[in-house]
Structure formats: structure tokens, C-alpha cells
Amino acid sequence: MSAPSHQIGWKTAVAIVVSSMIGTGIFTTLGFQLVDITNTYSIFLLWIIGGMLALFGAFCYAELGSHFKGNGGDYLYLKETYHPILGYLVSWVSLIIGFSSPVALAALAMSKYLSVFDYTFGTGFSIAIIILVSMSLSFSLKSSSKFHNFFTFIKVAFVIVLIILGVVLSGPETGNSLSFGEGWQKEMMLPAFATSLVFVTYSYTGWNSASYIAGEIKDVQKNLPKSLIIGTVFVTVCYVLINYIMLKHASLDQLVGKEDVMDKAANNMLGLSFGKVVNIFIALQLVATISGYLWVGSRLTQAFAKENHLWKTLSVNNKKGIPVRAIFAHTVIAILIILTGTFKEIFVYTAFLLQLFASLSVSTVFFLKKKDRKIFKSDLFYIFPTVFLLFSIYILYFTFIHNPRESVIGLGIVAFGIVLYLIDKRLSKPES
């Protein structure tokens, strides 16, 4: 029996994973890391650890997605394993932060990278891009897939070409940021190494994206793990190489504390004219990032809205089965985030909350019985969630210590979600 025509294959699922991961983080965070961490081995190690954690998390989500099936991801895992309040909170955080903030950050990064041209691309441009992408995802699953796959192809092709050029071309005569000394052992012990992991783990956000739309994937037990693992490994290799070429083609003075780090490297590597072309492609590939987060986020929000009184209106599909109201809810929230916060502030509290709830979700695999596991039958499987959770605790602790204001903002959002849960529960009583 053939799969329903509305389902997507593993290639589109991989495209969603790759497009959700490669985006704002890799092209904006190196400058923040270089404030305290300058040894190249340390930088590589940060990104390898991030990739390892993403891969271990992907193994866990592959099991969870194959077991629970259906759309919803974290919402399903936490609601079914622990308590409905955690499912509610992760959905609330996903609506307000998890999927809307990356959309806002990607749109802001687009404006930043296009600012090399004479015309100033400000917040108005960022907002317009989000609205246009939202509209493109609102017609049908087929048109959404074509749109998303097209921009993901641009993303992947651009990244591969950029890496090849960066590796082959020689660095600038004025110097670079490569430093292969022995200081990396000392840098690993610094609190700054842990806080740098916050930026890195955010850059890997999206490794779990295909699990949210498990209900739309053909042969989910085979294709979900395939998409998560292929996507995560591909992105990890790309991230290490992209960092290498940015360090190779720009000096520390050009990179430290800057957001548009690839702009500096590209100008040195290709000259000002071709450097501007690179900026255009960075902006174009961020369209796929925005598309991926709006697509996946709207499905999680829809699954959440169907079961909660306050949010019922967001569960409505259009005639083609697209959750248009959920898509535009994320659109509106992303626009509000753009209008109310700075890039780095949004970045830190988003990374903090996403790491917190990813950890809670990964912990649910400990409640899967061996007979329920579809992919990993050996008990060695528990190495993956254990390592993931230990690193998460390490990251969350240092994030809170060194960024207390942003962490408290994040926890305040969670606290407000608890209030909404209690109100929602009370409003739902008469219907039972």
C-alpha cells in the first residue's frame, strides 16, 4: 500500500533538518566566542562537541519519534511521559521562543549581511521577509516542499562552494586568526568555554526538527532516523570547515565581538565586489532557515492548540491541510521579538530555554522500555542521553552564572506559561 500523497520523503525531511540548523548561528557567533577563546583547537573542539551532542540528541529523538509517531515532537514526549504541564510549557516556549526567535534572528541577520550595500536594510525589511515566507508556506504541502527544497538547495550549494573556495584560496597577507598553539587545554577549563557552548548549541538548534513532523513523513521508522542522522552529520562537518575558513581569512580584530563575521572573511577572501555576492547568498540561504522554523513550529503549535482551550483557534487547517493560523501566530511573535530586543539578548535567552527543554525531552528516553525501542536495541543506547544531559547541565549552569539577566528573562517566560496553563485548565473544566 503506497503512502498517502500528502506525506514527505526522507530527502525533504533532511532538507528541513539542514535548513533549520545551518543559518543564523554559524554565520554570527564566532565573534562572540573569540572574545575569550582564541585557540583554533578550542574553537574546533567547541563545534565538534556541539555536533556530538546534536547527534546524540538526534539518536534519542529518532527513538522517541518512531515510538510516539504523529506531529508534536517535545510536546508529545513530555506530555505522555511526565505531566501535561510540561507538554504545555514546551509548546508555550516553542511558540514564543523556540521557533519564533530563530525566525526573528535569521531575518535580523539577513538585514545585517545585506547592509554592505548602499541601501539600509533595517527592521522593516526583516519583517517583510518573514511575512513573505509565511505566505509561501500557506498554500499546500506540495508547494511548501518545493519552496523549502529550492532555498535549501541554494543553502547547501552555497555552503559547499564557500567551503571549497575558503580551503583552496590563500589567506590575507595582513594575517589571520588561526592559532594552533598548546593553550587549548587551559581554554577548555575556562568558564568562557562553557558559555561559548551556548552559542554553539544554539547554532545546532534544529537537529530535532524532523521529529516534530513525524506524522507527515513516509515510513517514519526508517526515514525519521535517516533524516536526523544524515542532516546532523552533514551540518557538523560543514560547521567545522566554515569556522576554519573564517579564521583563515580574517584577523582577530576583524572578528572579535562582530555579528557579520563571514562578511569580513569573504571580503578578504574574494575582494569587496565578490564579498558582496557572498553576503547575498548568506541572506538567501537564511530564507530556508526561516521557512524551516515556520514549517516545523506551526505543526508543534497546532498539535498543542488542539488540546488546549486558550489556543484552539490556532489548530485550524486551510483546505489543503496547512495550519495557516499557527504559521501566522509564529510570524506575528517573530515580528514582536524583532521590535523589542537586541540580537545578543534574544540569542542568549533563546539558547538557554531551548537547551533546558531539549534536555527534558531527551530524558524521556529513559522511560522507553527495551521492547518499545525500534532502532537501538542494546542498552548501550543510554550512553547517548546520559552524555547529552551531563553536557546540558554544564552549559545551563554556566549560562545562568554568566548571563543571569537573559536567563531570568527565559525563566520568566516559563513562569508566565505556568500561569497560562492554570488558566487554561480552569477554562477547560466546563467542557469536560
Tab-separated table of C-alpha atoms in Angstrom, residues 23-422:
chain	number	residue	atom	x	y	z
A	23	GLY	CA	21.561	29.585	9.415
A	24	THR	CA	21.976	32.406	11.876
A	25	GLY	CA	24.283	30.745	14.404
A	26	ILE	CA	27.178	29.641	12.230
A	27	PHE	CA	27.401	32.989	10.430
A	28	THR	CA	27.106	35.197	13.526
A	29	THR	CA	28.531	33.546	16.668
A	30	LEU	CA	32.272	33.111	16.063
A	31	GLY	CA	32.922	36.739	17.000
A	32	PHE	CA	31.322	36.235	20.419
A	33	GLN	CA	33.398	33.088	21.056
A	34	LEU	CA	36.673	34.812	20.111
A	35	VAL	CA	36.255	37.383	22.904
A	36	ASP	CA	37.662	34.801	25.357
A	37	ILE	CA	38.536	31.684	23.294
A	38	THR	CA	41.196	32.272	20.633
A	39	ASN	CA	42.984	28.942	20.182
A	40	THR	CA	41.863	27.286	16.933
A	41	TYR	CA	41.856	23.821	18.519
A	42	SER	CA	39.482	25.182	21.194
A	43	ILE	CA	37.157	26.618	18.551
A	44	PHE	CA	37.135	23.336	16.608
A	45	LEU	CA	36.535	21.399	19.815
A	46	LEU	CA	33.547	23.595	20.672
A	47	TRP	CA	31.927	22.825	17.321
A	48	ILE	CA	32.778	19.114	17.431
A	49	ILE	CA	31.261	18.833	20.931
A	50	GLY	CA	28.189	20.697	19.667
A	51	GLY	CA	27.883	18.281	16.753
A	52	MET	CA	28.354	15.270	19.010
A	53	LEU	CA	25.611	16.492	21.370
A	54	ALA	CA	23.306	17.186	18.421
A	55	LEU	CA	23.965	13.695	17.042
A	56	PHE	CA	23.372	12.026	20.427
A	57	GLY	CA	20.206	14.066	20.788
A	58	ALA	CA	19.171	13.055	17.269
A	59	PHE	CA	19.563	9.365	18.222
A	60	CYS	CA	17.236	9.940	21.180
A	61	TYR	CA	14.661	11.855	19.139
A	62	ALA	CA	14.763	9.209	16.424
A	63	GLU	CA	13.683	6.630	19.010
A	64	LEU	CA	11.073	8.932	20.511
A	65	GLY	CA	9.674	9.986	17.118
A	66	SER	CA	9.451	6.358	15.960
A	67	HIS	CA	7.699	5.357	19.195
A	68	PHE	CA	5.187	8.178	19.610
A	69	LYS	CA	4.628	8.907	15.886
A	70	GLY	CA	2.383	11.829	14.938
A	71	ASN	CA	3.276	15.529	14.858
A	72	GLY	CA	4.241	17.376	18.002
A	73	GLY	CA	7.770	16.331	18.999
A	74	ASP	CA	8.634	17.567	22.515
A	75	TYR	CA	5.002	18.273	23.288
A	76	LEU	CA	4.074	14.611	22.847
A	77	TYR	CA	7.137	13.232	24.618
A	78	LEU	CA	6.821	15.402	27.733
A	79	LYS	CA	3.034	15.258	27.972
A	80	GLU	CA	2.881	11.490	27.647
A	81	THR	CA	5.944	10.731	29.795
A	82	TYR	CA	5.821	13.235	32.649
A	83	HIS	CA	2.803	15.506	33.004
A	84	PRO	CA	0.593	17.620	30.705
A	85	ILE	CA	2.027	20.804	32.257
A	86	LEU	CA	5.466	20.072	30.754
A	87	GLY	CA	3.912	19.428	27.356
A	88	TYR	CA	2.081	22.729	27.739
A	89	LEU	CA	5.223	24.607	28.778
A	90	VAL	CA	7.409	23.278	25.973
A	91	SER	CA	4.714	24.253	23.475
A	92	TRP	CA	4.369	27.690	25.042
A	93	VAL	CA	8.146	28.174	24.921
A	94	SER	CA	8.242	26.858	21.338
A	95	LEU	CA	5.506	29.282	20.289
A	96	ILE	CA	7.053	32.323	21.962
A	97	ILE	CA	10.757	31.474	21.745
A	98	GLY	CA	11.770	28.108	20.282
A	99	PHE	CA	10.600	28.634	16.723
A	100	SER	CA	9.748	32.327	16.620
A	101	SER	CA	13.102	33.626	17.935
A	102	PRO	CA	15.200	31.774	15.315
A	103	VAL	CA	12.904	33.242	12.649
A	104	ALA	CA	13.477	36.728	14.089
A	105	LEU	CA	17.247	36.207	14.411
A	106	ALA	CA	17.538	34.877	10.852
A	107	ALA	CA	15.616	37.860	9.483
A	108	LEU	CA	17.787	40.284	11.503
A	109	ALA	CA	20.924	38.518	10.243
A	110	MET	CA	19.665	38.909	6.660
A	111	SER	CA	19.387	42.659	7.211
A	112	LYS	CA	22.863	42.768	8.755
A	113	TYR	CA	24.526	40.909	5.876
A	114	LEU	CA	22.750	42.971	3.229
A	115	SER	CA	23.797	46.218	4.925
A	116	VAL	CA	27.041	46.169	2.862
A	117	PHE	CA	25.029	47.717	0.038
A	118	ASP	CA	24.239	51.407	-0.219
A	119	TYR	CA	20.613	50.858	0.779
A	120	THR	CA	19.979	50.280	4.500
A	121	PHE	CA	18.085	47.055	5.130
A	122	GLY	CA	16.504	47.628	8.524
A	123	THR	CA	13.831	46.005	10.660
A	124	GLY	CA	11.178	46.790	8.053
A	125	PHE	CA	12.977	44.521	5.587
A	126	SER	CA	13.305	41.764	8.224
A	127	ILE	CA	9.586	41.912	8.951
A	128	ALA	CA	8.659	41.883	5.256
A	129	ILE	CA	10.789	38.775	4.626
A	130	ILE	CA	9.103	36.869	7.465
A	131	ILE	CA	5.646	37.746	6.119
A	132	LEU	CA	6.556	36.712	2.552
A	133	VAL	CA	7.970	33.345	3.674
A	134	SER	CA	4.876	32.740	5.820
A	135	MET	CA	2.631	33.346	2.834
A	136	SER	CA	4.679	30.955	0.677
A	137	LEU	CA	4.104	28.139	3.213
A	138	SER	CA	0.361	28.699	3.420
A	139	PHE	CA	-0.917	27.144	0.186
A	140	SER	CA	-0.264	23.389	0.193
A	141	LEU	CA	2.250	20.828	1.418
A	142	LYS	CA	3.429	20.302	-2.161
A	143	SER	CA	4.127	23.997	-2.780
A	144	SER	CA	5.702	24.329	0.699
A	145	SER	CA	8.029	21.415	-0.095
A	146	LYS	CA	9.055	22.915	-3.446
A	147	PHE	CA	9.683	26.342	-1.914
A	148	HIS	CA	11.613	24.923	1.011
A	149	ASN	CA	13.667	22.468	-1.058
A	150	PHE	CA	14.613	25.221	-3.536
A	151	PHE	CA	16.045	27.507	-0.856
A	152	THR	CA	17.650	24.565	0.944
A	153	PHE	CA	19.389	23.635	-2.332
A	154	ILE	CA	20.712	27.222	-2.522
A	155	LYS	CA	21.844	26.914	1.100
A	156	VAL	CA	23.676	23.611	0.626
A	157	ALA	CA	25.227	24.571	-2.732
A	158	PHE	CA	26.382	27.914	-1.333
A	159	VAL	CA	27.928	26.334	1.771
A	160	ILE	CA	29.781	23.684	-0.257
A	161	VAL	CA	31.143	26.254	-2.769
A	162	LEU	CA	32.107	28.621	0.075
A	163	ILE	CA	33.996	25.851	1.887
A	164	ILE	CA	35.865	24.793	-1.266
A	165	LEU	CA	36.888	28.394	-2.040
A	166	GLY	CA	37.859	29.046	1.566
A	167	VAL	CA	40.062	25.973	1.785
A	168	VAL	CA	41.711	26.411	-1.651
A	169	LEU	CA	42.349	30.174	-1.617
A	170	SER	CA	45.271	31.560	0.413
A	171	GLY	CA	44.622	33.732	3.442
A	172	PRO	CA	45.192	37.529	3.541
A	173	GLU	CA	48.697	38.987	3.802
A	174	THR	CA	47.576	41.075	6.789
A	175	GLY	CA	47.252	37.964	8.931
A	176	ASN	CA	44.575	35.577	10.086
A	177	SER	CA	43.050	34.260	13.321
A	178	LEU	CA	44.436	30.738	13.152
A	179	SER	CA	46.320	29.787	16.324
A	180	PHE	CA	47.402	26.161	16.723
A	181	GLY	CA	49.331	26.501	19.996
A	182	GLU	CA	49.008	24.440	23.181
A	183	GLY	CA	46.802	26.896	25.060
A	184	TRP	CA	43.644	24.990	24.176
A	185	GLN	CA	43.926	22.786	27.295
A	186	LYS	CA	43.753	25.872	29.538
A	187	GLU	CA	40.932	27.430	27.499
A	188	MET	CA	38.859	24.277	27.925
A	189	MET	CA	38.859	24.848	31.696
A	190	LEU	CA	37.650	28.450	31.450
A	191	PRO	CA	34.004	29.336	32.240
A	192	ALA	CA	34.074	31.111	28.865
A	193	PHE	CA	34.409	27.724	27.154
A	194	ALA	CA	31.088	26.663	28.676
A	195	THR	CA	29.370	29.934	27.785
A	196	SER	CA	30.733	29.635	24.240
A	197	LEU	CA	28.982	26.266	24.063
A	198	VAL	CA	25.721	28.198	24.477
A	199	PHE	CA	26.311	29.885	21.119
A	200	VAL	CA	27.420	26.604	19.567
A	201	THR	CA	24.461	24.549	20.798
A	202	TYR	CA	22.107	27.261	19.539
A	203	SER	CA	23.781	27.026	16.137
A	204	TYR	CA	22.933	23.315	16.103
A	205	THR	CA	19.317	24.005	17.030
A	206	GLY	CA	17.146	22.205	14.503
A	207	TRP	CA	18.801	18.784	14.771
A	208	ASN	CA	15.459	17.559	16.122
A	209	SER	CA	13.247	19.418	13.646
A	210	ALA	CA	12.088	16.458	11.546
A	211	SER	CA	10.723	14.756	14.695
A	212	TYR	CA	8.078	17.463	15.004
A	213	ILE	CA	6.543	16.480	11.686
A	214	ALA	CA	6.840	12.699	12.074
A	215	GLY	CA	3.167	12.410	11.110
A	216	GLU	CA	3.974	13.834	7.650
A	217	ILE	CA	6.956	11.537	6.913
A	218	LYS	CA	6.577	8.355	4.859
A	219	ASP	CA	7.788	5.161	6.571
A	220	VAL	CA	8.645	7.132	9.703
A	221	GLN	CA	10.586	4.362	11.483
A	222	LYS	CA	13.079	4.242	8.620
A	223	ASN	CA	13.078	7.801	7.288
A	224	LEU	CA	12.984	9.805	10.531
A	225	PRO	CA	16.275	8.401	11.933
A	226	LYS	CA	17.806	8.601	8.468
A	227	SER	CA	16.932	12.282	8.077
A	228	LEU	CA	18.036	13.274	11.595
A	229	ILE	CA	21.381	11.477	11.414
A	230	ILE	CA	22.317	12.419	7.820
A	231	GLY	CA	21.338	16.034	8.426
A	232	THR	CA	23.269	16.317	11.705
A	233	VAL	CA	26.495	14.697	10.446
A	234	PHE	CA	26.488	16.825	7.278
A	235	VAL	CA	25.998	20.030	9.260
A	236	THR	CA	28.711	19.170	11.812
A	237	VAL	CA	31.332	18.729	9.069
A	238	CYS	CA	30.203	21.972	7.412
A	239	TYR	CA	30.374	23.909	10.687
A	240	VAL	CA	33.956	22.920	11.478
A	241	LEU	CA	35.064	23.824	7.943
A	242	ILE	CA	33.170	27.147	7.904
A	243	ASN	CA	34.851	28.169	11.154
A	244	TYR	CA	38.202	27.199	9.676
A	245	ILE	CA	37.752	29.425	6.624
A	246	MET	CA	36.529	32.387	8.700
A	247	LEU	CA	39.581	32.073	10.972
A	248	LYS	CA	41.855	31.599	7.961
A	249	HIS	CA	40.618	34.646	6.050
A	250	ALA	CA	40.124	37.293	8.754
A	251	SER	CA	42.147	38.750	11.617
A	252	LEU	CA	41.065	38.704	15.261
A	253	ASP	CA	40.473	42.463	15.159
A	254	GLN	CA	38.035	41.985	12.296
A	255	LEU	CA	36.110	39.189	14.027
A	256	VAL	CA	36.051	39.747	17.809
A	257	GLY	CA	32.624	40.855	19.029
A	258	LYS	CA	31.204	41.126	15.496
A	259	GLU	CA	27.976	39.541	14.203
A	260	ASP	CA	28.660	39.628	10.439
A	261	VAL	CA	31.861	37.565	10.715
A	262	MET	CA	31.564	35.881	7.330
A	263	ASP	CA	31.305	39.302	5.690
A	264	LYS	CA	34.802	40.172	6.932
A	265	ALA	CA	36.264	36.827	5.821
A	266	ALA	CA	34.535	36.911	2.419
A	267	ASN	CA	35.789	40.422	1.642
A	268	ASN	CA	39.370	39.355	2.418
A	269	MET	CA	38.979	36.119	0.511
A	270	LEU	CA	37.275	37.366	-2.660
A	271	GLY	CA	37.554	41.154	-2.633
A	272	LEU	CA	34.822	43.683	-1.885
A	273	SER	CA	32.755	43.037	-5.032
A	274	PHE	CA	32.643	39.248	-4.765
A	275	GLY	CA	32.403	39.572	-0.994
A	276	LYS	CA	29.069	41.315	-1.507
A	277	VAL	CA	27.909	38.363	-3.622
A	278	VAL	CA	28.675	36.068	-0.673
A	279	ASN	CA	26.560	38.332	1.525
A	280	ILE	CA	23.653	37.974	-0.903
A	281	PHE	CA	23.892	34.181	-0.743
A	282	ILE	CA	24.129	34.208	3.052
A	283	ALA	CA	20.911	36.223	3.057
A	284	LEU	CA	19.245	33.877	0.545
A	285	GLN	CA	20.150	30.727	2.475
A	286	LEU	CA	18.564	32.269	5.586
A	287	VAL	CA	15.215	32.141	3.762
A	288	ALA	CA	15.367	28.342	4.167
A	289	THR	CA	16.091	28.798	7.885
A	290	ILE	CA	13.006	30.984	8.294
A	291	SER	CA	10.949	28.547	6.215
A	292	GLY	CA	12.105	25.519	8.219
A	293	TYR	CA	11.275	27.043	11.593
A	294	LEU	CA	7.882	28.337	10.490
A	295	TRP	CA	7.002	24.955	8.961
A	296	VAL	CA	8.037	22.854	11.914
A	297	GLY	CA	6.977	25.324	14.598
A	298	SER	CA	3.470	25.646	13.215
A	299	ARG	CA	2.977	21.847	13.397
A	300	LEU	CA	4.036	21.748	17.035
A	301	THR	CA	1.781	24.686	17.840
A	302	GLN	CA	-1.132	23.044	16.029
A	303	ALA	CA	-0.735	19.783	17.986
A	304	PHE	CA	-0.628	21.818	21.188
A	305	ALA	CA	-3.600	24.016	20.217
A	306	LYS	CA	-5.896	21.075	19.506
A	307	GLU	CA	-5.783	20.026	23.156
A	308	ASN	CA	-5.816	23.381	24.967
A	309	HIS	CA	-8.741	25.764	25.267
A	310	LEU	CA	-6.870	29.082	25.060
A	311	TRP	CA	-5.178	28.154	21.816
A	312	LYS	CA	-7.936	26.228	19.961
A	313	THR	CA	-8.144	28.788	17.203
A	314	LEU	CA	-4.534	28.026	16.157
A	315	SER	CA	-5.365	24.388	15.366
A	316	VAL	CA	-7.378	25.207	12.226
A	317	ASN	CA	-6.123	23.983	8.838
A	318	ASN	CA	-6.888	25.514	5.465
A	319	LYS	CA	-8.496	23.423	2.713
A	320	LYS	CA	-5.088	21.965	1.790
A	321	GLY	CA	-4.375	20.823	5.347
A	322	ILE	CA	-1.903	23.618	6.208
A	323	PRO	CA	-2.075	25.093	9.755
A	324	VAL	CA	-2.163	28.665	8.474
A	325	ARG	CA	-3.231	30.252	11.751
A	326	ALA	CA	-0.316	28.641	13.582
A	327	ILE	CA	2.085	29.810	10.854
A	328	PHE	CA	0.926	33.402	11.192
A	329	ALA	CA	0.950	33.223	15.001
A	330	HIS	CA	4.690	32.478	14.789
A	331	THR	CA	5.026	35.250	12.211
A	332	VAL	CA	3.445	37.859	14.485
A	333	ILE	CA	5.510	36.767	17.507
A	334	ALA	CA	8.754	36.831	15.475
A	335	ILE	CA	7.943	40.392	14.414
A	336	LEU	CA	7.297	41.422	18.045
A	337	ILE	CA	10.643	39.881	19.089
A	338	ILE	CA	12.416	41.910	16.394
A	339	LEU	CA	10.798	45.082	17.707
A	340	THR	CA	11.577	44.502	21.395
A	341	GLY	CA	15.083	43.015	21.808
A	342	THR	CA	18.732	43.212	20.786
A	343	PHE	CA	20.346	40.428	18.749
A	344	LYS	CA	22.612	39.096	21.514
A	345	GLU	CA	19.953	39.304	24.250
A	346	ILE	CA	17.438	37.370	22.128
A	347	PHE	CA	20.168	34.890	21.250
A	348	VAL	CA	21.160	34.058	24.855
A	349	TYR	CA	17.709	33.624	26.408
A	350	THR	CA	16.587	31.616	23.393
A	351	ALA	CA	19.617	29.305	23.631
A	352	PHE	CA	19.119	28.879	27.391
A	353	LEU	CA	15.462	27.850	27.100
A	354	LEU	CA	15.981	25.590	24.089
A	355	GLN	CA	18.778	23.727	25.880
A	356	LEU	CA	16.612	23.352	29.000
A	357	PHE	CA	13.630	21.841	27.192
A	358	ALA	CA	15.726	19.728	24.810
A	359	SER	CA	17.278	18.201	27.941
A	360	LEU	CA	13.876	17.458	29.447
A	361	SER	CA	12.741	15.851	26.201
A	362	VAL	CA	15.882	13.748	25.811
A	363	SER	CA	15.415	12.488	29.386
A	364	THR	CA	12.110	10.856	28.375
A	365	VAL	CA	14.003	8.099	26.522
A	366	PHE	CA	14.890	6.605	29.907
A	367	PHE	CA	11.207	5.719	30.244
A	368	LEU	CA	11.109	3.761	26.972
A	369	LYS	CA	11.198	0.041	27.617
A	370	LYS	CA	13.607	-2.054	25.579
A	371	LYS	CA	10.731	-3.648	23.668
A	372	ASP	CA	9.469	-0.165	22.716
A	373	ARG	CA	12.749	0.895	21.127
A	374	LYS	CA	12.595	0.500	17.355
A	375	ILE	CA	16.163	1.437	16.384
A	376	PHE	CA	18.686	0.837	19.180
A	377	LYS	CA	18.079	-2.459	20.980
A	378	SER	CA	21.284	-2.529	23.052
A	379	ASP	CA	21.333	-0.872	26.489
A	380	LEU	CA	24.482	0.943	25.347
A	381	PHE	CA	21.935	3.309	23.814
A	382	TYR	CA	21.668	5.026	27.224
A	383	ILE	CA	25.170	6.446	26.722
A	384	PHE	CA	23.641	8.961	24.283
A	385	PRO	CA	21.081	10.618	26.594
A	386	THR	CA	23.472	10.444	29.584
A	387	VAL	CA	26.263	12.343	27.790
A	388	PHE	CA	23.747	14.794	26.338
A	389	LEU	CA	22.245	15.567	29.759
A	390	LEU	CA	25.599	15.935	31.540
A	391	PHE	CA	26.791	18.477	28.984
A	392	SER	CA	23.426	20.247	29.123
A	393	ILE	CA	23.660	20.710	32.893
A	394	TYR	CA	27.192	22.068	32.429
A	395	ILE	CA	26.029	24.521	29.738
A	396	LEU	CA	22.897	25.659	31.609
A	397	TYR	CA	24.804	26.273	34.841
A	398	PHE	CA	27.437	28.494	33.246
A	399	THR	CA	24.870	30.295	31.114
A	400	PHE	CA	22.912	31.212	34.227
A	401	ILE	CA	26.047	32.317	36.125
A	402	HIS	CA	27.448	34.473	33.319
A	403	ASN	CA	24.195	35.686	31.729
A	404	PRO	CA	21.806	35.978	34.697
A	405	ARG	CA	19.629	38.698	33.156
A	406	GLU	CA	18.919	36.760	29.948
A	407	SER	CA	18.461	33.510	31.907
A	408	VAL	CA	15.925	35.162	34.216
A	409	ILE	CA	14.055	36.513	31.180
A	410	GLY	CA	13.874	32.937	29.902
A	411	LEU	CA	12.670	31.559	33.240
A	412	GLY	CA	10.136	34.399	33.453
A	413	ILE	CA	8.664	33.246	30.138
A	414	VAL	CA	8.351	29.732	31.598
A	415	ALA	CA	6.695	31.113	34.762
A	416	PHE	CA	4.145	33.008	32.663
A	417	GLY	CA	3.451	29.754	30.812
A	418	ILE	CA	2.617	28.064	34.136
A	419	VAL	CA	0.057	30.805	34.843
A	420	LEU	CA	-1.471	30.299	31.380
A	421	TYR	CA	-1.626	26.539	31.979
A	422	LEU	CA	-3.595	27.036	35.193
